[in-house]
JSON list of C-alpha atoms in Angstrom, two decimals:
[
{"chain": "A", "resi": 1, "resn": "MET", "atom": "CA", "xyz": [20.15, -18.86, 5.02]},
{"chain": "A", "resi": 2, "resn": "ILE", "atom": "CA", "xyz": [19.93, -20.90, 1.90]},
{"chain": "A", "resi": 3, "resn": "TYR", "atom": "CA", "xyz": [16.24, -20.55, 1.09]},
{"chain": "A", "resi": 4, "resn": "LYS", "atom": "CA", "xyz": [13.72, -17.75, 0.91]},
{"chain": "A", "resi": 5, "resn": "LEU", "atom": "CA", "xyz": [9.94, -18.14, 1.04]},
{"chain": "A", "resi": 6, "resn": "LEU", "atom": "CA", "xyz": [8.00, -16.57, -1.81]},
{"chain": "A", "resi": 7, "resn": "THR", "atom": "CA", "xyz": [4.73, -14.69, -1.42]},
{"chain": "A", "resi": 8, "resn": "THR", "atom": "CA", "xyz": [2.84, -17.32, -3.40]},
{"chain": "A", "resi": 9, "resn": "GLY", "atom": "CA", "xyz": [3.07, -19.66, -0.41]},
{"chain": "A", "resi": 10, "resn": "LYS", "atom": "CA", "xyz": [3.57, -22.49, -2.89]},
{"chain": "A", "resi": 11, "resn": "HIS", "atom": "CA", "xyz": [7.25, -22.04, -3.73]},
{"chain": "A", "resi": 12, "resn": "VAL", "atom": "CA", "xyz": [10.61, -21.38, -2.13]},
{"chain": "A", "resi": 13, "resn": "LYS", "atom": "CA", "xyz": [13.70, -19.88, -3.73]},
{"chain": "A", "resi": 14, "resn": "HIS", "atom": "CA", "xyz": [17.14, -21.45, -3.36]},
{"chain": "A", "resi": 15, "resn": "LEU", "atom": "CA", "xyz": [19.30, -18.37, -2.82]},
{"chain": "A", "resi": 16, "resn": "SER", "atom": "CA", "xyz": [22.57, -19.86, -4.09]},
{"chain": "A", "resi": 17, "resn": "THR", "atom": "CA", "xyz": [21.22, -21.12, -7.41]},
{"chain": "A", "resi": 18, "resn": "GLY", "atom": "CA", "xyz": [18.21, -18.84, -7.85]},
{"chain": "A", "resi": 19, "resn": "ASP", "atom": "CA", "xyz": [16.03, -21.89, -8.51]},
{"chain": "A", "resi": 20, "resn": "ILE", "atom": "CA", "xyz": [12.33, -21.60, -7.68]},
{"chain": "A", "resi": 21, "resn": "ILE", "atom": "CA", "xyz": [11.23, -24.82, -6.01]},
{"chain": "A", "resi": 22, "resn": "PRO", "atom": "CA", "xyz": [7.54, -25.77, -6.02]},
{"chain": "A", "resi": 23, "resn": "PHE", "atom": "CA", "xyz": [6.07, -27.38, -2.93]},
{"chain": "A", "resi": 24, "resn": "ASP", "atom": "CA", "xyz": [5.77, -30.82, -4.50]},
{"chain": "A", "resi": 25, "resn": "ASP", "atom": "CA", "xyz": [6.83, -34.00, -2.69]},
{"chain": "A", "resi": 26, "resn": "GLU", "atom": "CA", "xyz": [7.84, -35.52, -6.04]},
{"chain": "A", "resi": 27, "resn": "ASN", "atom": "CA", "xyz": [10.35, -32.72, -6.63]},
{"chain": "A", "resi": 28, "resn": "ARG", "atom": "CA", "xyz": [13.83, -33.77, -5.44]},
{"chain": "A", "resi": 29, "resn": "ASP", "atom": "CA", "xyz": [14.77, -30.19, -4.52]},
{"chain": "A", "resi": 30, "resn": "TYR", "atom": "CA", "xyz": [11.65, -29.86, -2.38]},
{"chain": "A", "resi": 31, "resn": "VAL", "atom": "CA", "xyz": [12.52, -33.08, -0.53]},
{"chain": "A", "resi": 32, "resn": "ILE", "atom": "CA", "xyz": [16.00, -31.63, 0.16]},
{"chain": "A", "resi": 33, "resn": "TYR", "atom": "CA", "xyz": [14.38, -28.38, 1.34]},
{"chain": "A", "resi": 34, "resn": "LYS", "atom": "CA", "xyz": [12.12, -30.28, 3.76]},
{"chain": "A", "resi": 35, "resn": "GLU", "atom": "CA", "xyz": [15.13, -32.16, 5.13]},
{"chain": "A", "resi": 36, "resn": "TRP", "atom": "CA", "xyz": [16.88, -28.82, 5.61]},
{"chain": "A", "resi": 37, "resn": "LEU", "atom": "CA", "xyz": [13.83, -27.58, 7.54]},
{"chain": "A", "resi": 38, "resn": "SER", "atom": "CA", "xyz": [13.75, -30.77, 9.65]},
{"chain": "A", "resi": 39, "resn": "ALA", "atom": "CA", "xyz": [17.35, -30.09, 10.66]},
{"chain": "A", "resi": 40, "resn": "GLY", "atom": "CA", "xyz": [16.10, -26.95, 12.44]},
{"chain": "A", "resi": 41, "resn": "ASN", "atom": "CA", "xyz": [16.82, -24.40, 9.72]},
{"chain": "A", "resi": 42, "resn": "THR", "atom": "CA", "xyz": [14.55, -21.47, 8.91]},
{"chain": "A", "resi": 43, "resn": "PRO", "atom": "CA", "xyz": [14.12, -19.85, 5.49]},
{"chain": "A", "resi": 44, "resn": "GLU", "atom": "CA", "xyz": [14.20, -16.11, 4.94]},
{"chain": "A", "resi": 45, "resn": "PRO", "atom": "CA", "xyz": [10.67, -14.74, 5.19]},
{"chain": "A", "resi": 46, "resn": "ALA", "atom": "CA", "xyz": [8.84, -13.63, 2.07]},
{"chain": "A", "resi": 47, "resn": "GLU", "atom": "CA", "xyz": [8.85, -9.93, 1.29]},
{"chain": "A", "resi": 48, "resn": "VAL", "atom": "CA", "xyz": [5.34, -8.61, 1.46]},
{"chain": "A", "resi": 49, "resn": "GLN", "atom": "CA", "xyz": [4.72, -5.81, -0.99]},
{"chain": "A", "resi": 50, "resn": "VAL", "atom": "CA", "xyz": [1.76, -3.63, -0.18]},
{"chain": "A", "resi": 51, "resn": "ILE", "atom": "CA", "xyz": [-0.10, -2.36, -3.22]},
{"chain": "A", "resi": 52, "resn": "TYR", "atom": "CA", "xyz": [-2.47, 0.43, -2.39]},
{"chain": "A", "resi": 53, "resn": "THR", "atom": "CA", "xyz": [-5.76, 1.01, -4.18]},
{"chain": "A", "resi": 54, "resn": "ARG", "atom": "CA", "xyz": [-5.70, 3.69, -6.85]},
{"chain": "A", "resi": 55, "resn": "TYR", "atom": "CA", "xyz": [-8.57, 6.13, -6.59]},
{"chain": "A", "resi": 56, "resn": "THR", "atom": "CA", "xyz": [-9.51, 7.82, -9.86]},
{"chain": "A", "resi": 57, "resn": "GLY", "atom": "CA", "xyz": [-12.12, 10.29, -11.03]},
{"chain": "A", "resi": 58, "resn": "LYS", "atom": "CA", "xyz": [-15.10, 10.65, -8.70]},
{"chain": "A", "resi": 59, "resn": "ALA", "atom": "CA", "xyz": [-13.76, 7.92, -6.38]},
{"chain": "A", "resi": 60, "resn": "LYS", "atom": "CA", "xyz": [-11.03, 10.35, -5.24]},
{"chain": "A", "resi": 61, "resn": "PHE", "atom": "CA", "xyz": [-13.70, 12.72, -3.94]},
{"chain": "A", "resi": 62, "resn": "ASP", "atom": "CA", "xyz": [-15.87, 9.96, -2.49]},
{"chain": "A", "resi": 63, "resn": "LEU", "atom": "CA", "xyz": [-13.16, 9.40, 0.14]},
{"chain": "A", "resi": 64, "resn": "PHE", "atom": "CA", "xyz": [-14.50, 12.59, 1.73]},
{"chain": "A", "resi": 65, "resn": "THR", "atom": "CA", "xyz": [-18.00, 13.41, 2.93]},
{"chain": "A", "resi": 66, "resn": "PRO", "atom": "CA", "xyz": [-20.01, 15.97, 0.94]},
{"chain": "A", "resi": 67, "resn": "GLU", "atom": "CA", "xyz": [-19.56, 18.45, 3.80]},
{"chain": "A", "resi": 68, "resn": "GLU", "atom": "CA", "xyz": [-15.77, 17.93, 3.83]},
{"chain": "A", "resi": 69, "resn": "GLN", "atom": "CA", "xyz": [-15.73, 18.45, 0.06]},
{"chain": "A", "resi": 70, "resn": "ARG", "atom": "CA", "xyz": [-17.68, 21.70, 0.39]},
{"chain": "A", "resi": 71, "resn": "VAL", "atom": "CA", "xyz": [-15.45, 23.05, 3.17]},
{"chain": "A", "resi": 72, "resn": "ILE", "atom": "CA", "xyz": [-12.24, 22.21, 1.29]},
{"chain": "A", "resi": 73, "resn": "ALA", "atom": "CA", "xyz": [-13.52, 23.60, -2.03]},
{"chain": "A", "resi": 74, "resn": "GLY", "atom": "CA", "xyz": [-14.73, 26.76, -0.27]},
{"chain": "A", "resi": 75, "resn": "ALA", "atom": "CA", "xyz": [-11.41, 27.23, 1.50]},
{"chain": "A", "resi": 76, "resn": "ALA", "atom": "CA", "xyz": [-9.61, 26.82, -1.85]},
{"chain": "A", "resi": 77, "resn": "MET", "atom": "CA", "xyz": [-11.31, 30.04, -2.99]},
{"chain": "A", "resi": 78, "resn": "SER", "atom": "CA", "xyz": [-9.55, 32.15, -0.38]},
{"chain": "A", "resi": 79, "resn": "ASP", "atom": "CA", "xyz": [-6.48, 30.20, 0.82]},
{"chain": "A", "resi": 80, "resn": "VAL", "atom": "CA", "xyz": [-3.64, 29.72, -1.68]},
{"chain": "A", "resi": 81, "resn": "ASP", "atom": "CA", "xyz": [-2.18, 26.70, 0.16]},
{"chain": "A", "resi": 82, "resn": "VAL", "atom": "CA", "xyz": [-5.54, 24.90, 0.14]},
{"chain": "A", "resi": 83, "resn": "LYS", "atom": "CA", "xyz": [-6.03, 25.83, -3.52]},
{"chain": "A", "resi": 84, "resn": "LEU", "atom": "CA", "xyz": [-2.67, 24.34, -4.46]},
{"chain": "A", "resi": 85, "resn": "PHE", "atom": "CA", "xyz": [-3.53, 21.08, -2.72]},
{"chain": "A", "resi": 86, "resn": "TYR", "atom": "CA", "xyz": [-7.06, 21.04, -4.13]},
{"chain": "A", "resi": 87, "resn": "ASP", "atom": "CA", "xyz": [-5.85, 21.71, -7.69]},
{"chain": "A", "resi": 88, "resn": "ARG", "atom": "CA", "xyz": [-3.19, 18.99, -7.52]},
{"chain": "A", "resi": 89, "resn": "PHE", "atom": "CA", "xyz": [-5.73, 16.56, -6.05]},
{"chain": "A", "resi": 90, "resn": "THR", "atom": "CA", "xyz": [-8.28, 17.43, -8.76]},
{"chain": "A", "resi": 91, "resn": "ILE", "atom": "CA", "xyz": [-5.94, 17.07, -11.76]},
{"chain": "A", "resi": 92, "resn": "ALA", "atom": "CA", "xyz": [-4.17, 13.91, -10.55]},
{"chain": "A", "resi": 93, "resn": "ASP", "atom": "CA", "xyz": [-4.95, 10.89, -12.73]},
{"chain": "A", "resi": 94, "resn": "TYR", "atom": "CA", "xyz": [-5.17, 8.87, -9.53]},
{"chain": "A", "resi": 95, "resn": "ILE", "atom": "CA", "xyz": [-4.26, 9.03, -5.86]},
{"chain": "A", "resi": 96, "resn": "THR", "atom": "CA", "xyz": [-2.84, 6.36, -3.57]},
{"chain": "A", "resi": 97, "resn": "TYR", "atom": "CA", "xyz": [-1.89, 6.44, 0.09]},
{"chain": "A", "resi": 98, "resn": "ASP", "atom": "CA", "xyz": [1.75, 5.66, -0.70]},
{"chain": "A", "resi": 99, "resn": "ASP", "atom": "CA", "xyz": [2.08, 9.05, -2.44]},
{"chain": "A", "resi": 100, "resn": "PRO", "atom": "CA", "xyz": [3.89, 11.35, 0.02]},
{"chain": "A", "resi": 101, "resn": "GLU", "atom": "CA", "xyz": [1.88, 14.34, -1.26]},
{"chain": "A", "resi": 102, "resn": "MET", "atom": "CA", "xyz": [-1.35, 12.56, -0.35]},
{"chain": "A", "resi": 103, "resn": "VAL", "atom": "CA", "xyz": [-0.07, 11.74, 3.13]},
{"chain": "A", "resi": 104, "resn": "LEU", "atom": "CA", "xyz": [1.02, 15.35, 3.69]},
{"chain": "A", "resi": 105, "resn": "GLY", "atom": "CA", "xyz": [-2.21, 16.66, 2.16]},
{"chain": "A", "resi": 106, "resn": "LEU", "atom": "CA", "xyz": [-4.34, 14.66, 4.59]},
{"chain": "A", "resi": 107, "resn": "GLU", "atom": "CA", "xyz": [-2.23, 15.90, 7.51]},
{"chain": "A", "resi": 108, "resn": "PHE", "atom": "CA", "xyz": [-2.62, 19.46, 6.19]},
{"chain": "A", "resi": 109, "resn": "MET", "atom": "CA", "xyz": [-6.42, 19.04, 5.95]},
{"chain": "A", "resi": 110, "resn": "GLU", "atom": "CA", "xyz": [-6.54, 17.88, 9.56]},
{"chain": "A", "resi": 111, "resn": "GLN", "atom": "CA", "xyz": [-4.29, 20.73, 10.74]},
{"chain": "A", "resi": 112, "resn": "ARG", "atom": "CA", "xyz": [-6.58, 23.23, 9.03]},
{"chain": "A", "resi": 113, "resn": "GLY", "atom": "CA", "xyz": [-9.61, 21.64, 10.67]},
{"chain": "A", "resi": 114, "resn": "PHE", "atom": "CA", "xyz": [-11.17, 20.38, 7.42]},
{"chain": "A", "resi": 115, "resn": "LEU", "atom": "CA", "xyz": [-10.87, 16.79, 8.68]},
{"chain": "A", "resi": 116, "resn": "THR", "atom": "CA", "xyz": [-11.27, 15.67, 12.28]},
{"chain": "A", "resi": 117, "resn": "PRO", "atom": "CA", "xyz": [-8.60, 13.29, 13.57]},
{"chain": "A", "resi": 118, "resn": "GLU", "atom": "CA", "xyz": [-11.21, 10.52, 13.39]},
{"chain": "A", "resi": 119, "resn": "ARG", "atom": "CA", "xyz": [-12.08, 11.28, 9.75]},
{"chain": "A", "resi": 120, "resn": "HIS", "atom": "CA", "xyz": [-8.38, 11.55, 8.88]},
{"chain": "A", "resi": 121, "resn": "ALA", "atom": "CA", "xyz": [-7.88, 8.07, 10.35]},
{"chain": "A", "resi": 122, "resn": "ALA", "atom": "CA", "xyz": [-10.97, 6.78, 8.52]},
{"chain": "A", "resi": 123, "resn": "VAL", "atom": "CA", "xyz": [-9.69, 8.04, 5.16]},
{"chain": "A", "resi": 124, "resn": "ILE", "atom": "CA", "xyz": [-6.32, 6.38, 5.82]},
{"chain": "A", "resi": 125, "resn": "ALA", "atom": "CA", "xyz": [-8.07, 3.15, 6.80]},
{"chain": "A", "resi": 126, "resn": "GLU", "atom": "CA", "xyz": [-10.08, 3.23, 3.58]},
{"chain": "A", "resi": 127, "resn": "MET", "atom": "CA", "xyz": [-7.01, 3.91, 1.45]},
{"chain": "A", "resi": 128, "resn": "THR", "atom": "CA", "xyz": [-4.87, 1.20, 3.07]},
{"chain": "A", "resi": 129, "resn": "ARG", "atom": "CA", "xyz": [-7.29, -1.70, 3.27]}
]
């Protein structure tokens, strides 16, 4: 492949030269690109980078219902593993779903019965939208 689409949807990259070509019929390189497409060629697809929402401060806790928060905080008083997760969650500047500790923490909370499978899925859906 000679070309790669860019995520802007308004440019393509020529892979041999590194040139970024705007989608503009007055641009000679774009005309050549369209001819290349007309000949049955296909550009490399754009790489889609997912950027997850960062939850900070109170927003971290608002991912969970008040009852879930109470159960987890209560369990942290008597279960060292829950306390470790709770403390790390509390002191984190922010949380995102792409953090492996967050993913494992949510699985842990479901395994311990602090989150139902449905609530676990709902939290993931919220964090990945």
